[in-house]
mmCIF file with all atom_site columns, C-alpha atoms in Angstrom:
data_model
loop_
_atom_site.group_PDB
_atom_site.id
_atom_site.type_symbol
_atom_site.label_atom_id
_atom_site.label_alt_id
_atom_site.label_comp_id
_atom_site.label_asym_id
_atom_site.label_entity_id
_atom_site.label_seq_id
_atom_site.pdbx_PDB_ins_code
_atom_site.Cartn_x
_atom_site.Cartn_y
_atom_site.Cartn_z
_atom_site.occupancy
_atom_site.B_iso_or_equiv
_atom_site.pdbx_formal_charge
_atom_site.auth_seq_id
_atom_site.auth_comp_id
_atom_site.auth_asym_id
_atom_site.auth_atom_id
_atom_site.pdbx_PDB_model_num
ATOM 1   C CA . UNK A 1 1   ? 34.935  16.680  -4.027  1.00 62.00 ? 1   UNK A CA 1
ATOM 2   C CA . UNK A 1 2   ? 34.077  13.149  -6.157  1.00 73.00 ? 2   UNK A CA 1
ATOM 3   C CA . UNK A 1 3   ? 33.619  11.502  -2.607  1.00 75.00 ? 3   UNK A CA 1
ATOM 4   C CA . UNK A 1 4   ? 30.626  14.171  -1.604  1.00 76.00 ? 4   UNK A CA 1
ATOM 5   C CA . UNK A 1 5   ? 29.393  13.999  -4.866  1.00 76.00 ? 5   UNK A CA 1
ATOM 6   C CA . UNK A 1 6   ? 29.421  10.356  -4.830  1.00 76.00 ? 6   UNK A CA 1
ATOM 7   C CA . UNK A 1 7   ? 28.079  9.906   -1.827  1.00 72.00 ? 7   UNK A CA 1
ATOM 8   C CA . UNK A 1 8   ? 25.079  12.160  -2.503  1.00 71.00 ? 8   UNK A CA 1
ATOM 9   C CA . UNK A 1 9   ? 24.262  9.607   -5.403  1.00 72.00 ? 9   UNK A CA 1
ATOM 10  C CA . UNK A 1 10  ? 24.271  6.758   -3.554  1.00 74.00 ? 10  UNK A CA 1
ATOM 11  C CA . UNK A 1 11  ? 21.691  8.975   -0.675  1.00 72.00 ? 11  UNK A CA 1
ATOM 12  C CA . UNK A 1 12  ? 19.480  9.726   -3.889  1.00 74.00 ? 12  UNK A CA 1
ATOM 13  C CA . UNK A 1 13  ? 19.439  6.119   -5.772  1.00 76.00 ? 13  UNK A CA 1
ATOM 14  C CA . UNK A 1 14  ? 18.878  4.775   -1.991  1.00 73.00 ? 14  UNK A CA 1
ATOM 15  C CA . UNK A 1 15  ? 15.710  6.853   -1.706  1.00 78.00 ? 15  UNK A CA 1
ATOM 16  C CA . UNK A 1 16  ? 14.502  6.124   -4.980  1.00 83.00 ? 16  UNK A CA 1
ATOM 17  C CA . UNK A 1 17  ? 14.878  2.615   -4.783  1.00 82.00 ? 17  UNK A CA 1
ATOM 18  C CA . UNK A 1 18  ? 13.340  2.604   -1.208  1.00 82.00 ? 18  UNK A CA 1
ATOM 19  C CA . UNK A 1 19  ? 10.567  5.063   -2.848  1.00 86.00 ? 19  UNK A CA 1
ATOM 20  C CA . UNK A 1 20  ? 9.963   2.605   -6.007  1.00 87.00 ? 20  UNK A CA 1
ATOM 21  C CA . UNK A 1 21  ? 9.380   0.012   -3.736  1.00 84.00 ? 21  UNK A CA 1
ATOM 22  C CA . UNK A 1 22  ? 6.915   1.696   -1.416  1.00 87.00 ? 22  UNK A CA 1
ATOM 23  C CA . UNK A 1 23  ? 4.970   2.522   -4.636  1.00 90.00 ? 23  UNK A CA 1
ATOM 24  C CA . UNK A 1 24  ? 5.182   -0.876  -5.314  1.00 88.00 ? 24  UNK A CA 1
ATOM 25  C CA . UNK A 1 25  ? 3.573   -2.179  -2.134  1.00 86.00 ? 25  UNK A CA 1
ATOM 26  C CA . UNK A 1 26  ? 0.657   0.573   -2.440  1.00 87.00 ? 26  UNK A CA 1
ATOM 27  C CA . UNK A 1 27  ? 0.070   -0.412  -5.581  1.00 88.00 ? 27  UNK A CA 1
ATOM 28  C CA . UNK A 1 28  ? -0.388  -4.049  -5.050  1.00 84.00 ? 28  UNK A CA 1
ATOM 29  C CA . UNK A 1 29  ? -2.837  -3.171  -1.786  1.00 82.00 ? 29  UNK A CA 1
ATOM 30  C CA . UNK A 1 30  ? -4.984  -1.401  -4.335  1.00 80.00 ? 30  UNK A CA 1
ATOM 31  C CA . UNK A 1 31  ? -4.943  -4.873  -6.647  1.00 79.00 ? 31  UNK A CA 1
ATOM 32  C CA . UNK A 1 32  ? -5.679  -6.697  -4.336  1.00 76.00 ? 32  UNK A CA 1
ATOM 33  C CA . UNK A 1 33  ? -8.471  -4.664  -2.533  1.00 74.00 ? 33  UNK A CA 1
ATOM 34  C CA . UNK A 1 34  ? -10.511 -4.274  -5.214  1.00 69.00 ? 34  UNK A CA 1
ATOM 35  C CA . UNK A 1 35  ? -13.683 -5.591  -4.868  1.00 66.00 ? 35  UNK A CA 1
ATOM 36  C CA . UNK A 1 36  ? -14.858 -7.916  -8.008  1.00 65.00 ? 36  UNK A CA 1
ATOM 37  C CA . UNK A 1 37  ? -18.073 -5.839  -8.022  1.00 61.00 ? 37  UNK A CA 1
ATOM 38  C CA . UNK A 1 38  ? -16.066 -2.708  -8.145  1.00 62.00 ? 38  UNK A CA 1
ATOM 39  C CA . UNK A 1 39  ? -16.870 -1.925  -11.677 1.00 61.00 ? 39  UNK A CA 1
ATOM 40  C CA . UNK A 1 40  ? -20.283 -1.346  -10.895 1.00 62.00 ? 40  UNK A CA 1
ATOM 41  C CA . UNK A 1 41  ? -19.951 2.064   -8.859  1.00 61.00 ? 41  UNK A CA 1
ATOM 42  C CA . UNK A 1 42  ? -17.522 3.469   -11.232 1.00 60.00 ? 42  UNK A CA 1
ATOM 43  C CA . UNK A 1 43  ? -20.371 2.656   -14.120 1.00 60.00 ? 43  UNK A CA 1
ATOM 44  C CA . UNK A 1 44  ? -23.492 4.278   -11.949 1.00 61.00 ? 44  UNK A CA 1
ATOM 45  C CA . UNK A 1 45  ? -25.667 1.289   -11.696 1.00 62.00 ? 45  UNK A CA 1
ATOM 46  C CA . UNK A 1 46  ? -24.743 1.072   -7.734  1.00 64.00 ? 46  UNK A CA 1
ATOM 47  C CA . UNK A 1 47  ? -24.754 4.190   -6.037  1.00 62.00 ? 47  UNK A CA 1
ATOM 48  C CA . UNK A 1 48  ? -22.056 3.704   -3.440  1.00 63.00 ? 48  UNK A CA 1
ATOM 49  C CA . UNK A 1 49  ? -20.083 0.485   -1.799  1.00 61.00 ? 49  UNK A CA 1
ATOM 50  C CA . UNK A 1 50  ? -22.688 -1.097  0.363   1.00 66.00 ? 50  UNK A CA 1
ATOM 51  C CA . UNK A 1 51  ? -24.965 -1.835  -2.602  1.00 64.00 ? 51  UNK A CA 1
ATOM 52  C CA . UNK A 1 52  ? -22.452 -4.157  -3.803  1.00 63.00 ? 52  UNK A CA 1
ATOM 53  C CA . UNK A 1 53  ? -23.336 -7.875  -3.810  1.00 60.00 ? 53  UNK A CA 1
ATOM 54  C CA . UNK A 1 54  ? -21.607 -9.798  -0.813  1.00 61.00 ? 54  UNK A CA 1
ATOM 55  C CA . UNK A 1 55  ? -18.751 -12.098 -1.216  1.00 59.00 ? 55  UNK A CA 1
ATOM 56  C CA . UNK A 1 56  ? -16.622 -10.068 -3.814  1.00 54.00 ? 56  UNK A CA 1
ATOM 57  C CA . UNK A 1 57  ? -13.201 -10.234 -2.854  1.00 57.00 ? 57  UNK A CA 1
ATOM 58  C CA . UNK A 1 58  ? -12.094 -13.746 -2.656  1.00 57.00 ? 58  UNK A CA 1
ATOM 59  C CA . UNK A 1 59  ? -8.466  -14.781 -0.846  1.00 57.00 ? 59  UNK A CA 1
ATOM 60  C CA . UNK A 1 60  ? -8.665  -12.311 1.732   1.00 64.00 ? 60  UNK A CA 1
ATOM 61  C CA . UNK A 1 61  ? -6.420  -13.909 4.462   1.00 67.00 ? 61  UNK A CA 1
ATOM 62  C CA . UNK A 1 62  ? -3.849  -15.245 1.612   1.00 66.00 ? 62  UNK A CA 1
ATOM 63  C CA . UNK A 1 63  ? -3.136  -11.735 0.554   1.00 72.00 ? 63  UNK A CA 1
ATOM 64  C CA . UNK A 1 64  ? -2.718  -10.510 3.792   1.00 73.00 ? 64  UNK A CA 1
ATOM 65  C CA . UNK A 1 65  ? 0.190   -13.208 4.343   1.00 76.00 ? 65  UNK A CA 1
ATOM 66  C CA . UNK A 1 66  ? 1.397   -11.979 1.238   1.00 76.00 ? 66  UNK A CA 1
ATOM 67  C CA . UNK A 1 67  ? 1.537   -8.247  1.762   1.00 78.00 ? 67  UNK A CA 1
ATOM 68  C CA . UNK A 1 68  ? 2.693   -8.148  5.481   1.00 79.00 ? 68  UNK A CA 1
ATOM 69  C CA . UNK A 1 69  ? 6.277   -8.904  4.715   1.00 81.00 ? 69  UNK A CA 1
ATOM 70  C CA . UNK A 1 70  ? 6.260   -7.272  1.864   1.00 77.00 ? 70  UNK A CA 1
ATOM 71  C CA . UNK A 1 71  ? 5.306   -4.040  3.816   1.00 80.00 ? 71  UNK A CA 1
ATOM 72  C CA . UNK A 1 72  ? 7.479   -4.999  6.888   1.00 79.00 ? 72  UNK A CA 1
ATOM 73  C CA . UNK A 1 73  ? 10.558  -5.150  3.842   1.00 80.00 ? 73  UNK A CA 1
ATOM 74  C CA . UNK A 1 74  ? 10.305  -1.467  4.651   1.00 78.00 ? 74  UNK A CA 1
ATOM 75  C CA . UNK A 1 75  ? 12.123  -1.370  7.451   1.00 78.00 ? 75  UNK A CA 1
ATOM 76  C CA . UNK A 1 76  ? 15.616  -1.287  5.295   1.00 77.00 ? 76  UNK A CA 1
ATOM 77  C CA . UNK A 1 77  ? 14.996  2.138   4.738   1.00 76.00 ? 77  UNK A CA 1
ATOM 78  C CA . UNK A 1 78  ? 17.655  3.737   5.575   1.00 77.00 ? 78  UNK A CA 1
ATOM 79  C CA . UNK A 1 79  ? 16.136  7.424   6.668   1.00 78.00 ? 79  UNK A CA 1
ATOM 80  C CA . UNK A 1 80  ? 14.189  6.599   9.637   1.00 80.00 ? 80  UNK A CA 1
ATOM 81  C CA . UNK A 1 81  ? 11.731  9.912   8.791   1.00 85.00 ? 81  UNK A CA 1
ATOM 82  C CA . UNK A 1 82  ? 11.004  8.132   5.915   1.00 83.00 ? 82  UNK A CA 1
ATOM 83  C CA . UNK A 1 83  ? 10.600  4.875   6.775   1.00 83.00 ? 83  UNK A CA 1
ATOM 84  C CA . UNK A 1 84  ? 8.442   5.811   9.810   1.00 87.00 ? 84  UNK A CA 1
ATOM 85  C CA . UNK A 1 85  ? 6.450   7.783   6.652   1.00 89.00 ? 85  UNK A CA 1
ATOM 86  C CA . UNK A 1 86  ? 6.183   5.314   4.347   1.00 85.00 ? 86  UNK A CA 1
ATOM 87  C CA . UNK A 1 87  ? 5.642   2.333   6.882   1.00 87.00 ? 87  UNK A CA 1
ATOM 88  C CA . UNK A 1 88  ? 2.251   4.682   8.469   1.00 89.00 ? 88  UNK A CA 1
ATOM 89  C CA . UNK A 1 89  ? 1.069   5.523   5.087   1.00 90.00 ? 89  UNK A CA 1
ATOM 90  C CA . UNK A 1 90  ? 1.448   1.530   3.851   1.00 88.00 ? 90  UNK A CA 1
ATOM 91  C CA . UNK A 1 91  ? -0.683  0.305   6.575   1.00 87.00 ? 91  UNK A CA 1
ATOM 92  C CA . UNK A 1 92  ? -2.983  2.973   6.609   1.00 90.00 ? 92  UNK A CA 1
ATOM 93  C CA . UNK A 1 93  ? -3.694  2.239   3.173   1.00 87.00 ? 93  UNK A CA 1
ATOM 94  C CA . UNK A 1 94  ? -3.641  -1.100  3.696   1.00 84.00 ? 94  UNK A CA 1
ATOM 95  C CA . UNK A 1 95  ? -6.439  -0.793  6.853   1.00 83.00 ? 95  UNK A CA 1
ATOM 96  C CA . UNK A 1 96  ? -8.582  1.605   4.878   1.00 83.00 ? 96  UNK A CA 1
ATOM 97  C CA . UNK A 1 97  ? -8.554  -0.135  1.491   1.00 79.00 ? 97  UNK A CA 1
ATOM 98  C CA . UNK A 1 98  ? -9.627  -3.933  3.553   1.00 75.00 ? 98  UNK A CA 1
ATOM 99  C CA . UNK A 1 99  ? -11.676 -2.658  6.277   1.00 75.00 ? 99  UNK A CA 1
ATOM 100 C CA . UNK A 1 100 ? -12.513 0.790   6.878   1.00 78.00 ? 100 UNK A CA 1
ATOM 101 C CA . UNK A 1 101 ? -14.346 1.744   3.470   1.00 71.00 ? 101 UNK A CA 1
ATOM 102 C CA . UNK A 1 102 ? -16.535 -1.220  4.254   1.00 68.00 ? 102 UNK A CA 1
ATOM 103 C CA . UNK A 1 103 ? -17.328 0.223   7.895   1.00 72.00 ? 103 UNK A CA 1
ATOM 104 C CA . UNK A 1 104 ? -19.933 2.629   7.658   1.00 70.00 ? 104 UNK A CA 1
ATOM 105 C CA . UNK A 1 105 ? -22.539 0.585   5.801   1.00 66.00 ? 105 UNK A CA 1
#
């Protein structure tokens, strides 16, 4: 009976950890997407993203070096359902928050 119940811990602190560290990645795409001139929709003197002045986010390309293996670190999940899930959701953040807000102006 300890064995099961140990090795349902281990399952659960694996997921968590692998969990804690997907947060982690989204969270440091949304740092580092932010546009400089950000501020400025959020206070109502631009009315949406493509009145922002050009040029805002700076170190583009160096982040993206950064974050790739950081995202690709994902792979050691474990569960393959939910490293499929987090992997798909990463980069889909990742695509949106560079690229694809910026698309439709």
């Amino acid at each position: 009976m300890s064995k099961i119940i140990s090795s349902i811990l281990m399952m659960i602190k694996n997921n968590m950890l692998s969990f804690i560290h997907f947060l982690l990645v989204l969270i440091v795409i949304n740092l580092f997407s932010t546009d400089e001139y950000e501020w400025m929709v959020a206070s109502g003197d631009v009315d949406s993203l493509c009145s922002l002045p050009l040029g805002g986010r700076d170190g583009e390309e160096v982040f993206l070096i950064i974050v790739i293996p950081f995202i690709l670190s994902l792979f050691f999940t474990k569960n393959k359902k939910i490293r499929y899930l987090y992997l798909s959701v990463a980069t889909l953040y990742l695509f949106w928050s560079f690229y694809w807000r910026f698309q439709w102006c």
